[in-house]
mmCIF file of C-alpha atoms in Angstrom:
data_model
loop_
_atom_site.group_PDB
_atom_site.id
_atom_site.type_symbol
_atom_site.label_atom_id
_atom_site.label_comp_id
_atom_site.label_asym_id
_atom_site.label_seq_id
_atom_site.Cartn_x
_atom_site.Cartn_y
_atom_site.Cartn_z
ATOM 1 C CA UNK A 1 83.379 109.168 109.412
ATOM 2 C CA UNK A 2 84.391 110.331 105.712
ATOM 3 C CA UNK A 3 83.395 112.578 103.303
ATOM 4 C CA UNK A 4 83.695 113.154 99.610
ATOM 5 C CA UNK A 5 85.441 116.768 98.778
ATOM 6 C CA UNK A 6 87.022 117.996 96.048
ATOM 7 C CA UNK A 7 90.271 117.017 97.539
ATOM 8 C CA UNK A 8 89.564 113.204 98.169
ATOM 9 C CA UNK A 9 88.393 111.344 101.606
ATOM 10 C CA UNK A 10 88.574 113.927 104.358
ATOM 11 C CA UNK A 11 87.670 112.643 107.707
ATOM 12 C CA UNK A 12 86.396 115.741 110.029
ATOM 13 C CA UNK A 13 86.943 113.695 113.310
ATOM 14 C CA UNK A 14 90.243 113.785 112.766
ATOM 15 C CA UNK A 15 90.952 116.674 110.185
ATOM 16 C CA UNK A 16 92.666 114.474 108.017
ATOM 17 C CA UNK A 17 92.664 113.266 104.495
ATOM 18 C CA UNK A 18 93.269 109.876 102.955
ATOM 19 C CA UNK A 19 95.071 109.495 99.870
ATOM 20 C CA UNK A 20 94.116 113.148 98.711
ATOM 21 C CA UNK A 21 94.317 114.677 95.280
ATOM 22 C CA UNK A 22 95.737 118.180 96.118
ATOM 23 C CA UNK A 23 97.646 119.284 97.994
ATOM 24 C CA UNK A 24 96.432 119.408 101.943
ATOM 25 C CA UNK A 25 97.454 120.030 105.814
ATOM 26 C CA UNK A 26 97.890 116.558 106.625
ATOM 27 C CA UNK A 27 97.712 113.239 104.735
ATOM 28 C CA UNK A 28 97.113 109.848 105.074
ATOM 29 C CA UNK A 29 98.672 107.724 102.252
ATOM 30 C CA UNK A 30 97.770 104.133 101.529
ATOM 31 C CA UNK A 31 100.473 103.507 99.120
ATOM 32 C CA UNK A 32 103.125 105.234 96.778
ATOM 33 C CA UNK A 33 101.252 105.073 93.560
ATOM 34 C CA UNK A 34 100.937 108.754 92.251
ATOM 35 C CA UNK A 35 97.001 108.509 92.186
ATOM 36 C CA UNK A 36 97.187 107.794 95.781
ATOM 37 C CA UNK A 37 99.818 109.871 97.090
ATOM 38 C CA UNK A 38 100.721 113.238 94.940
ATOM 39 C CA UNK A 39 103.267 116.130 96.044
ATOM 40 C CA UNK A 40 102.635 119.009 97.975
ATOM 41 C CA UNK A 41 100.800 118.190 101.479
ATOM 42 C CA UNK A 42 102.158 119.923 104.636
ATOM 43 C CA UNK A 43 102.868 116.602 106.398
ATOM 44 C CA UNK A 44 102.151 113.000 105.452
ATOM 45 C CA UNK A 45 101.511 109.579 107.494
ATOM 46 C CA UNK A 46 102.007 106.170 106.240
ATOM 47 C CA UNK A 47 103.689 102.639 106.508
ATOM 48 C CA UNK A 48 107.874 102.510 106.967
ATOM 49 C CA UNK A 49 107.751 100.939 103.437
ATOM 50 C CA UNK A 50 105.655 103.440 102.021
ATOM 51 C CA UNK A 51 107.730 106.262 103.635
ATOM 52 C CA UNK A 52 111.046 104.844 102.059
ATOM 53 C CA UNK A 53 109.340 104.937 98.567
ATOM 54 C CA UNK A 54 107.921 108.559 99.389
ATOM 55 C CA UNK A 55 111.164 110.219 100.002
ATOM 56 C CA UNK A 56 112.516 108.751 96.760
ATOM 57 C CA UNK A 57 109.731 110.720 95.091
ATOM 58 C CA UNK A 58 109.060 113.503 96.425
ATOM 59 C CA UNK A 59 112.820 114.947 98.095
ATOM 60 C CA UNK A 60 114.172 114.969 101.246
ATOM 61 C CA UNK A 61 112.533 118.433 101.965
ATOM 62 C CA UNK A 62 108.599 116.589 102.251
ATOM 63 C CA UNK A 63 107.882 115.588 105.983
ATOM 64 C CA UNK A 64 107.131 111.802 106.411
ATOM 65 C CA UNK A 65 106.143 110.681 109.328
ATOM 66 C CA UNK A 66 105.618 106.672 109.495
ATOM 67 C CA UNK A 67 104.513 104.149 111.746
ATOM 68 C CA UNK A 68 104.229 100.604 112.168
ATOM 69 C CA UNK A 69 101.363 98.060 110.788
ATOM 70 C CA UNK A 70 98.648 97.681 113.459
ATOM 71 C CA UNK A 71 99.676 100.346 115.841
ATOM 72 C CA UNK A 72 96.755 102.350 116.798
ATOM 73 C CA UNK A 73 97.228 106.170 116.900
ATOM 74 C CA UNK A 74 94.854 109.185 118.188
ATOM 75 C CA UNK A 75 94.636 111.803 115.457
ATOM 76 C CA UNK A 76 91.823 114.565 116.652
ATOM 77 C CA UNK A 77 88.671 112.232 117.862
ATOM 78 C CA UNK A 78 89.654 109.022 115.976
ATOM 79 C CA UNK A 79 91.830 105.640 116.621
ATOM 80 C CA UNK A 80 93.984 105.641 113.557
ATOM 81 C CA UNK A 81 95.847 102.141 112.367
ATOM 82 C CA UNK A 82 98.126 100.693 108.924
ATOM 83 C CA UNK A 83 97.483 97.633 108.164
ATOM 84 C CA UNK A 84 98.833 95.154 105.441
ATOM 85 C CA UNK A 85 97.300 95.680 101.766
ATOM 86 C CA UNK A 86 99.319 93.237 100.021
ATOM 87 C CA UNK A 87 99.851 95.597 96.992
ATOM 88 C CA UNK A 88 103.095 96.949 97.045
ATOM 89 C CA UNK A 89 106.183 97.804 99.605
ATOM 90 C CA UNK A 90 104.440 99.530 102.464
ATOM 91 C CA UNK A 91 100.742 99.215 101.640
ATOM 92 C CA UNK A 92 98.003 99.594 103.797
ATOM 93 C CA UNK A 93 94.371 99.582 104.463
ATOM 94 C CA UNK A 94 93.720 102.463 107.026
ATOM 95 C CA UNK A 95 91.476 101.759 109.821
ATOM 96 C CA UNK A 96 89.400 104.729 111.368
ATOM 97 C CA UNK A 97 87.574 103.930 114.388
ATOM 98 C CA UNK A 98 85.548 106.754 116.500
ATOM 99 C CA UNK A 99 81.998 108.089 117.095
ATOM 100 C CA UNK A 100 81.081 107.156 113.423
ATOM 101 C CA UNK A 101 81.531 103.388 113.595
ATOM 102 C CA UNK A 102 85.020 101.830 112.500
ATOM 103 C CA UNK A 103 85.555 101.974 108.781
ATOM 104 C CA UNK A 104 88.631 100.730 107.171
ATOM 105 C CA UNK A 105 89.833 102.139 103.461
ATOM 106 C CA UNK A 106 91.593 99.551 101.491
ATOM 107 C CA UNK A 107 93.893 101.338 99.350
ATOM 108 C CA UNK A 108 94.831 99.025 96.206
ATOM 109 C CA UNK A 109 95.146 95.849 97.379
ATOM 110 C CA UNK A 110 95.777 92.012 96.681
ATOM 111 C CA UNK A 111 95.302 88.823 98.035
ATOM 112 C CA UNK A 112 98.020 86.767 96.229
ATOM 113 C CA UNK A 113 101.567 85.898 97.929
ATOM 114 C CA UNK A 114 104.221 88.029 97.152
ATOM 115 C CA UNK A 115 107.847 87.994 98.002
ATOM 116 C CA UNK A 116 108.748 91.980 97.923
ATOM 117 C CA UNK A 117 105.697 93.045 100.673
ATOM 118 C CA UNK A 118 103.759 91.697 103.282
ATOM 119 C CA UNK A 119 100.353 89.824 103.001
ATOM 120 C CA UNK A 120 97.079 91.131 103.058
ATOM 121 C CA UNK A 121 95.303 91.101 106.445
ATOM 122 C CA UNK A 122 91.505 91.071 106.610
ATOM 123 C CA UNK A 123 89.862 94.111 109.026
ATOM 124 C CA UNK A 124 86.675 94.023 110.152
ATOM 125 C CA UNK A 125 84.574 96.905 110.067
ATOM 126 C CA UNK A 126 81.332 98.290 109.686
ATOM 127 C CA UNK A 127 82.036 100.347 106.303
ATOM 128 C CA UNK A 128 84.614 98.843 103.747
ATOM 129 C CA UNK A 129 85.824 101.559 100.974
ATOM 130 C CA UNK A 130 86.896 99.337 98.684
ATOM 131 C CA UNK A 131 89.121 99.142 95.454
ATOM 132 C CA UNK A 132 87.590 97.609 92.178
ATOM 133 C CA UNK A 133 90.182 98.362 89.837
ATOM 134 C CA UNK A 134 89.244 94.769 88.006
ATOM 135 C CA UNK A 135 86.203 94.834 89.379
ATOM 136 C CA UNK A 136 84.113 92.241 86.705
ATOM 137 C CA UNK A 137 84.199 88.658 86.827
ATOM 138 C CA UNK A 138 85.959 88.013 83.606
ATOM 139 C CA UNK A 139 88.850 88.931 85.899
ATOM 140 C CA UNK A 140 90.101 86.179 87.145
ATOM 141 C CA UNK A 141 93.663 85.130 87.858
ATOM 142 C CA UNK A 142 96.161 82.199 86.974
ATOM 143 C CA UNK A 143 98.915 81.334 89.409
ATOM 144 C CA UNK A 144 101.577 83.466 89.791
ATOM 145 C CA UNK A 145 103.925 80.242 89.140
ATOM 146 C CA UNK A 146 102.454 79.392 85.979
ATOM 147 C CA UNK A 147 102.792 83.450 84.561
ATOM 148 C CA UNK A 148 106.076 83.606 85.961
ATOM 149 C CA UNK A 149 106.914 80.350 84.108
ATOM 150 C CA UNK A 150 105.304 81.583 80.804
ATOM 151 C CA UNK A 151 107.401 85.139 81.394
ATOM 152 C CA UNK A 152 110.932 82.809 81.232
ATOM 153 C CA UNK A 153 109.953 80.925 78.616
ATOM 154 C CA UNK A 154 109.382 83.065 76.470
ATOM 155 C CA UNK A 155 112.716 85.287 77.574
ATOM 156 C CA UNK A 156 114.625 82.116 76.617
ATOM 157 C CA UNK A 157 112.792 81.339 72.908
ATOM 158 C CA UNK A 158 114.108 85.234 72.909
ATOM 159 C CA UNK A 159 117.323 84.551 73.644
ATOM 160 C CA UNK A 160 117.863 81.240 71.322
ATOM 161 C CA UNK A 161 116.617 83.226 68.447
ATOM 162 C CA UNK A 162 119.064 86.292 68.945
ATOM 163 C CA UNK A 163 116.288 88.694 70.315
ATOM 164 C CA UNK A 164 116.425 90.866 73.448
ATOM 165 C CA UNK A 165 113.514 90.359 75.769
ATOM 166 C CA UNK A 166 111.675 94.058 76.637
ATOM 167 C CA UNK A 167 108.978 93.268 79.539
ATOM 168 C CA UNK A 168 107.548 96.636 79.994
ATOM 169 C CA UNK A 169 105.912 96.993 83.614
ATOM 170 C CA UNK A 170 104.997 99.337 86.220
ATOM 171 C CA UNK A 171 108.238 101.205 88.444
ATOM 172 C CA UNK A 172 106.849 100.707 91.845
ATOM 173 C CA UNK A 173 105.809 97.125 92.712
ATOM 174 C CA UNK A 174 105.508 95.260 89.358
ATOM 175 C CA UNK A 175 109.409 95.808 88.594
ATOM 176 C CA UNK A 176 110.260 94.716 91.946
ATOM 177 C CA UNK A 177 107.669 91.177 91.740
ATOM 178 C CA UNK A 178 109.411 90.191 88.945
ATOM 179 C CA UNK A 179 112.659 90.527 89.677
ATOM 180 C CA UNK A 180 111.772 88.472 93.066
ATOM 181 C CA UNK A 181 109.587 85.996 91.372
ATOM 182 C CA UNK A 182 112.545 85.279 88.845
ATOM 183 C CA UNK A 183 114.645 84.940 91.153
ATOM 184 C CA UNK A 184 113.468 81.113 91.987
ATOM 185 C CA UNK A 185 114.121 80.202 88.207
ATOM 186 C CA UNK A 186 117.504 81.903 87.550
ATOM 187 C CA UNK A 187 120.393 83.749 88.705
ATOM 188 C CA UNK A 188 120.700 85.725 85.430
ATOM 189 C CA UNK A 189 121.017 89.409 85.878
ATOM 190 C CA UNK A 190 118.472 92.057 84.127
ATOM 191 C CA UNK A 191 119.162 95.263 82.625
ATOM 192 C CA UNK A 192 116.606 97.303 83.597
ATOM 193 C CA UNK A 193 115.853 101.620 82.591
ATOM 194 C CA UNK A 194 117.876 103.634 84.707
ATOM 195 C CA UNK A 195 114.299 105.641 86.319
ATOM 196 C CA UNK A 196 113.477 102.266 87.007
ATOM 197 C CA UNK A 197 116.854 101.873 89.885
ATOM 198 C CA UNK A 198 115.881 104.169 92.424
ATOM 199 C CA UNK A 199 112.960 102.175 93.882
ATOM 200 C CA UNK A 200 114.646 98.988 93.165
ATOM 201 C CA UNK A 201 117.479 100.287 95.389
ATOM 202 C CA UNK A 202 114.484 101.170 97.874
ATOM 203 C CA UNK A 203 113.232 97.546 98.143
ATOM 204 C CA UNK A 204 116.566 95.855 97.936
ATOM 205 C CA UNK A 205 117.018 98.370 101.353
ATOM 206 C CA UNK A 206 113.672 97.279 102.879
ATOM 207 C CA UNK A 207 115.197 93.552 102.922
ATOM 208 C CA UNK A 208 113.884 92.549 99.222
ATOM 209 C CA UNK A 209 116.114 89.725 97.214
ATOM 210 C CA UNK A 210 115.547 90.255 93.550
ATOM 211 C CA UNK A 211 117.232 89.403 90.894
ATOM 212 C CA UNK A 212 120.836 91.558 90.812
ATOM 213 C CA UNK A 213 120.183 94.507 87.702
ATOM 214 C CA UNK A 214 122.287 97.040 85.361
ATOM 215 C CA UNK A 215 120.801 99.905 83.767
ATOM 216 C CA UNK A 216 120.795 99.424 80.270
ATOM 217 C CA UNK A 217 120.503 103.353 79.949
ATOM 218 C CA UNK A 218 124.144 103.156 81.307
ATOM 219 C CA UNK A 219 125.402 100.910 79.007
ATOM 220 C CA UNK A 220 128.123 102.065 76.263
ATOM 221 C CA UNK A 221 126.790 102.560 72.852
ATOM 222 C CA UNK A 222 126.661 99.641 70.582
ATOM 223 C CA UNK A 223 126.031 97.198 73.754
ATOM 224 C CA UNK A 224 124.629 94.001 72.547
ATOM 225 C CA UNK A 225 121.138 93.105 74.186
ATOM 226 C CA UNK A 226 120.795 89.853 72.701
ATOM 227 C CA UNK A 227 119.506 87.399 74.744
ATOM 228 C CA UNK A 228 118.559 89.619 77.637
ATOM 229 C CA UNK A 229 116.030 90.518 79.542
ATOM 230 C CA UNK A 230 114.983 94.508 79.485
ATOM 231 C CA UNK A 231 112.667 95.998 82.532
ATOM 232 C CA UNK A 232 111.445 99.082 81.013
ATOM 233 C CA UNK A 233 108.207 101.253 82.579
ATOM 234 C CA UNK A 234 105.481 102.051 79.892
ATOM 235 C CA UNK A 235 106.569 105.805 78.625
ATOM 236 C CA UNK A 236 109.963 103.971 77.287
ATOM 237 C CA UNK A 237 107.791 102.463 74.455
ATOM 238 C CA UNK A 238 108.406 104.298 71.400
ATOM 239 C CA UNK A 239 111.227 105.970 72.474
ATOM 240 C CA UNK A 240 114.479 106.967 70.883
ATOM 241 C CA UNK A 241 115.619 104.825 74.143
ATOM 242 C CA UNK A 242 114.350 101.714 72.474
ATOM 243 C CA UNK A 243 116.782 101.741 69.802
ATOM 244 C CA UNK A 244 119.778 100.685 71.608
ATOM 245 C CA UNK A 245 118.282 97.533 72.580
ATOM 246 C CA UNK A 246 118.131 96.075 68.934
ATOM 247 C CA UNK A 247 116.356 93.492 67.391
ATOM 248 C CA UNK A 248 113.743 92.378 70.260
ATOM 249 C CA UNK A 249 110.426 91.191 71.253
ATOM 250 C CA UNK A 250 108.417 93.268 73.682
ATOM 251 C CA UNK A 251 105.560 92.288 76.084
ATOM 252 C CA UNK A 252 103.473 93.785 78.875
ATOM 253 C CA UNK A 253 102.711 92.377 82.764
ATOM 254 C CA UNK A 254 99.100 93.488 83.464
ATOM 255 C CA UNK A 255 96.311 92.676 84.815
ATOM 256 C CA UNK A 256 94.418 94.651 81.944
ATOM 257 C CA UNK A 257 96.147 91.706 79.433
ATOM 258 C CA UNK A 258 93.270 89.427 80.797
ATOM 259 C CA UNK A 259 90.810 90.972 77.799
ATOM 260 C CA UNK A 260 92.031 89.876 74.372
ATOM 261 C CA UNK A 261 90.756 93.736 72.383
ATOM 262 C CA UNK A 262 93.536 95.486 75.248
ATOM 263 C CA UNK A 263 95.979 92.969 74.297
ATOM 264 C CA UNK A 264 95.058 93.410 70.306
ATOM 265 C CA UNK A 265 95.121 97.480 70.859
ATOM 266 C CA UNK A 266 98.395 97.989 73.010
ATOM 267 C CA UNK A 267 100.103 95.563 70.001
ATOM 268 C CA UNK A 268 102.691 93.744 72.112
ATOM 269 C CA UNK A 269 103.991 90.303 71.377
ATOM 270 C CA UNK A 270 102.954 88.993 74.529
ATOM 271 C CA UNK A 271 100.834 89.933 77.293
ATOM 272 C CA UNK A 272 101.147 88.537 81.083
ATOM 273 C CA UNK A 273 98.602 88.710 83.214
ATOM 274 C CA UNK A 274 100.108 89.602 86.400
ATOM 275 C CA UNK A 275 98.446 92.071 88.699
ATOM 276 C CA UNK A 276 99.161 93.776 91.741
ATOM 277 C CA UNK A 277 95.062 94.280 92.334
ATOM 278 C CA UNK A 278 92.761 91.604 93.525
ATOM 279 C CA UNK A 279 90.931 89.783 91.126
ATOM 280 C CA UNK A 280 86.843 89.282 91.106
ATOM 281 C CA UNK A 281 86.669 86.295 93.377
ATOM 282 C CA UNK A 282 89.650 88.173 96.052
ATOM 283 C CA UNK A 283 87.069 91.044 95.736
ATOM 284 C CA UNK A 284 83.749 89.408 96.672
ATOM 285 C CA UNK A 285 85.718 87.207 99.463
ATOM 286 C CA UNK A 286 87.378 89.895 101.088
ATOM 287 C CA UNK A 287 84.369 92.066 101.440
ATOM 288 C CA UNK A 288 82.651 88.731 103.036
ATOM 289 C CA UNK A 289 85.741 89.347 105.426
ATOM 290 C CA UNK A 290 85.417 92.159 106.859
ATOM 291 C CA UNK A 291 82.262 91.759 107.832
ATOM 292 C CA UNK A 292 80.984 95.080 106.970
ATOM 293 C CA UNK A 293 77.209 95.990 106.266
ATOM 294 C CA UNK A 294 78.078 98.779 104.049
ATOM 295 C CA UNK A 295 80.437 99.154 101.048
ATOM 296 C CA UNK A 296 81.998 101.712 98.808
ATOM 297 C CA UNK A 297 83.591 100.971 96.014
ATOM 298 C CA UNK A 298 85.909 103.253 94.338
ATOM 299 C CA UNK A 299 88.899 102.899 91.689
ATOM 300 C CA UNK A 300 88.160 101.179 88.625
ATOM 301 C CA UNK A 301 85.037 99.141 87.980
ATOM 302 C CA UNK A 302 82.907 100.660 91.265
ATOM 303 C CA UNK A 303 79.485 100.915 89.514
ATOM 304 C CA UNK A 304 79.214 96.920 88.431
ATOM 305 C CA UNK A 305 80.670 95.719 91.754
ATOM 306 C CA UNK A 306 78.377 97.972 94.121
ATOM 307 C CA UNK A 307 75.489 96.663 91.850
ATOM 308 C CA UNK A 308 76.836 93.298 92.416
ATOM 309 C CA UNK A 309 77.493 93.483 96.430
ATOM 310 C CA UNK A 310 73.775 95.282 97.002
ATOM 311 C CA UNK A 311 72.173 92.490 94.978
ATOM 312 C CA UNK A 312 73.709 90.405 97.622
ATOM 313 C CA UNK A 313 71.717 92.205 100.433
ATOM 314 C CA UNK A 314 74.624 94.865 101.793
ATOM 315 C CA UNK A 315 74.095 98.382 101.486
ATOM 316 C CA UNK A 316 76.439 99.625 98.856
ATOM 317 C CA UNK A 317 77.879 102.417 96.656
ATOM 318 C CA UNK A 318 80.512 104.800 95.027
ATOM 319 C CA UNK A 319 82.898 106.824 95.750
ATOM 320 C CA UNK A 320 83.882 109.243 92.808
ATOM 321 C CA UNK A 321 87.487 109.557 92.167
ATOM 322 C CA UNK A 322 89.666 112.142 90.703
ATOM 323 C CA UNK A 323 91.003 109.164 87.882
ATOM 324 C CA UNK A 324 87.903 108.081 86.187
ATOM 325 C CA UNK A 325 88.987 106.472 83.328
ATOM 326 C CA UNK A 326 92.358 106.381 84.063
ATOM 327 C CA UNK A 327 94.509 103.548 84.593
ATOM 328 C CA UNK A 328 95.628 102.406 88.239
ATOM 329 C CA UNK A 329 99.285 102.462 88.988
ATOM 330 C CA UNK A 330 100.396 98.693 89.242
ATOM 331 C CA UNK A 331 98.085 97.250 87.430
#
């Protein structure tokens, strides 16, 4: 049903790619993360959500079609279908269904609740391509009450010591949890960096309540910051941007803040492990979900899990990726 080339997934069937690295004739896009969906394509198929975020990215002039979660399209020889991948606005696992069995690829997903996008469904199939970002089973997470508790605590020792609060985070997705997840502990409004408004302004349109926010980019010179709580996306840090905000304590929301040397090498003052990726048990369970009797893993940590899911008896292995190494957006 797929194939690996050396511009991602291509499925001949139906002459399309998923989530391609270069550009090609026609994509299929899981999500809006750049390592899934990159500029350039001829035409593009995905969620509503994911189309909303797409435009913002990539200009009016790129042609986004969309469709609806769990409504089954013909493209060439195959049954096409979105479903919910739990991982950010719009995400979807992509079902492909023809003369080479039904496989479904995951995309980045989660199984946690989360207010700004809709659950993850389970889909069987007979081959699962699945993420493994955090693919090991020293990841494991806590609640996301209890890190969202720990993140406003420590935003109010901030404030009663006269420090501004900077919670750096990814733009699509992690800003967006955050400000939702808040949202049942305060009112307060957060300053957040201006590149960080545009997708904000996308969920807030897709029916999102968050926390209301000012760019602190905007703000006059000589603004005070004390006491306040400062989104800001990782290339910020360092930054001649960072100066306005004064005296302040900075932190990171990541799932990669689960191993203590990460923490120790990215030197923040906190680390909360909050992740937009399913953890080791949400791995194992949803691949018991599906039902499939094959498995490719891809994304992360592919070699330990496919070891891991073939010592359980399925057939399994790895799909290469064009971002070995690299981090996943949303982590």
């Amino acid at each position: 049903m797929l194939r690996e080339t050396a511009d991602g997934l291509y499925c001949p069937a139906g002459d399309v790619f998923i989530d391609p690295w270069n550009p090609v004739r026609r994509a299929l896009i899981t999500h809006a993360h750049g390592e899934h969906a990159r500029p350039g394509s001829e035409a593009y198929l995905c969620t509503e959500g994911t189309g909303a975020l797409l435009r913002r990215r990539f200009g009016s002039e790129a042609r986004v079609e969309t469709t609806a979660y769990g409504t089954p399209l013909t493209i060439g020889d195959v049954r096409v279908s979105f479903h919910p991948a739990g991982h950010v606005l719009g995400s979807a696992q992509i079902r492909l269904e023809g003369a080479g069995g039904t496989w479904v690829v995951s995309g980045d997903y989660k199984r946690a609740a989360d207010p700004t996008c809709a659950p993850f469904e389970p889909v069987r199939c007979d081959t699962f391509v699945t993420e493994s970002t955090f693919g090991l089973p020293i990841y494991r997470w806590d609640s996301t009450a209890s890190v969202i508790g720990d993140v406003h605590g420590w935003w109010q020792a901030n404030a009663a010591a006269g420090r501004s609060s900077v919670l750096f985070c990814y733009t699509i997705g992690k800003a967006q949890r955050l400000l939702a997840e808040l949202a049942t502990l305060t009112d307060r409004r957060v300053f957040v960096h201006g590149m960080m408004l545009p997708m904000i302004e996308a969920y807030r349109e897709a029916g999102v309540v968050m926390l209301p926010v000012e760019s602190a980019t905007e703000q006059p010179r000589g603004t005070s910051f004390a006491g306040e709580l400062v989104l800001a996306p990782l290339p910020a840090r360092g930054t001649p941007w960072m100066r306005r905000l004064g005296t302040h304590s900075d932190a990171f929301a990541s799932g990669l803040m689960r191993v203590r040397g990460v923490r120790r090498q990215r030197a923040f003052d906190r680390g909360f492990v909050i992740s937009d990726h399913a953890d080791w048990p949400a791995l194992l369970q949803t691949i018991e979900e599906t039902g499939a009797t094959r498995v490719l893993a891809t994304h992360g940590h592919a070699e330990p899990l496919a070891r891991f899911v073939r010592e359980r008896g399925l057939d399994a292995d790895v799909i290469r990726t064009a971002w070995e190494g690299e981090p996943t957006g949303g982590d």
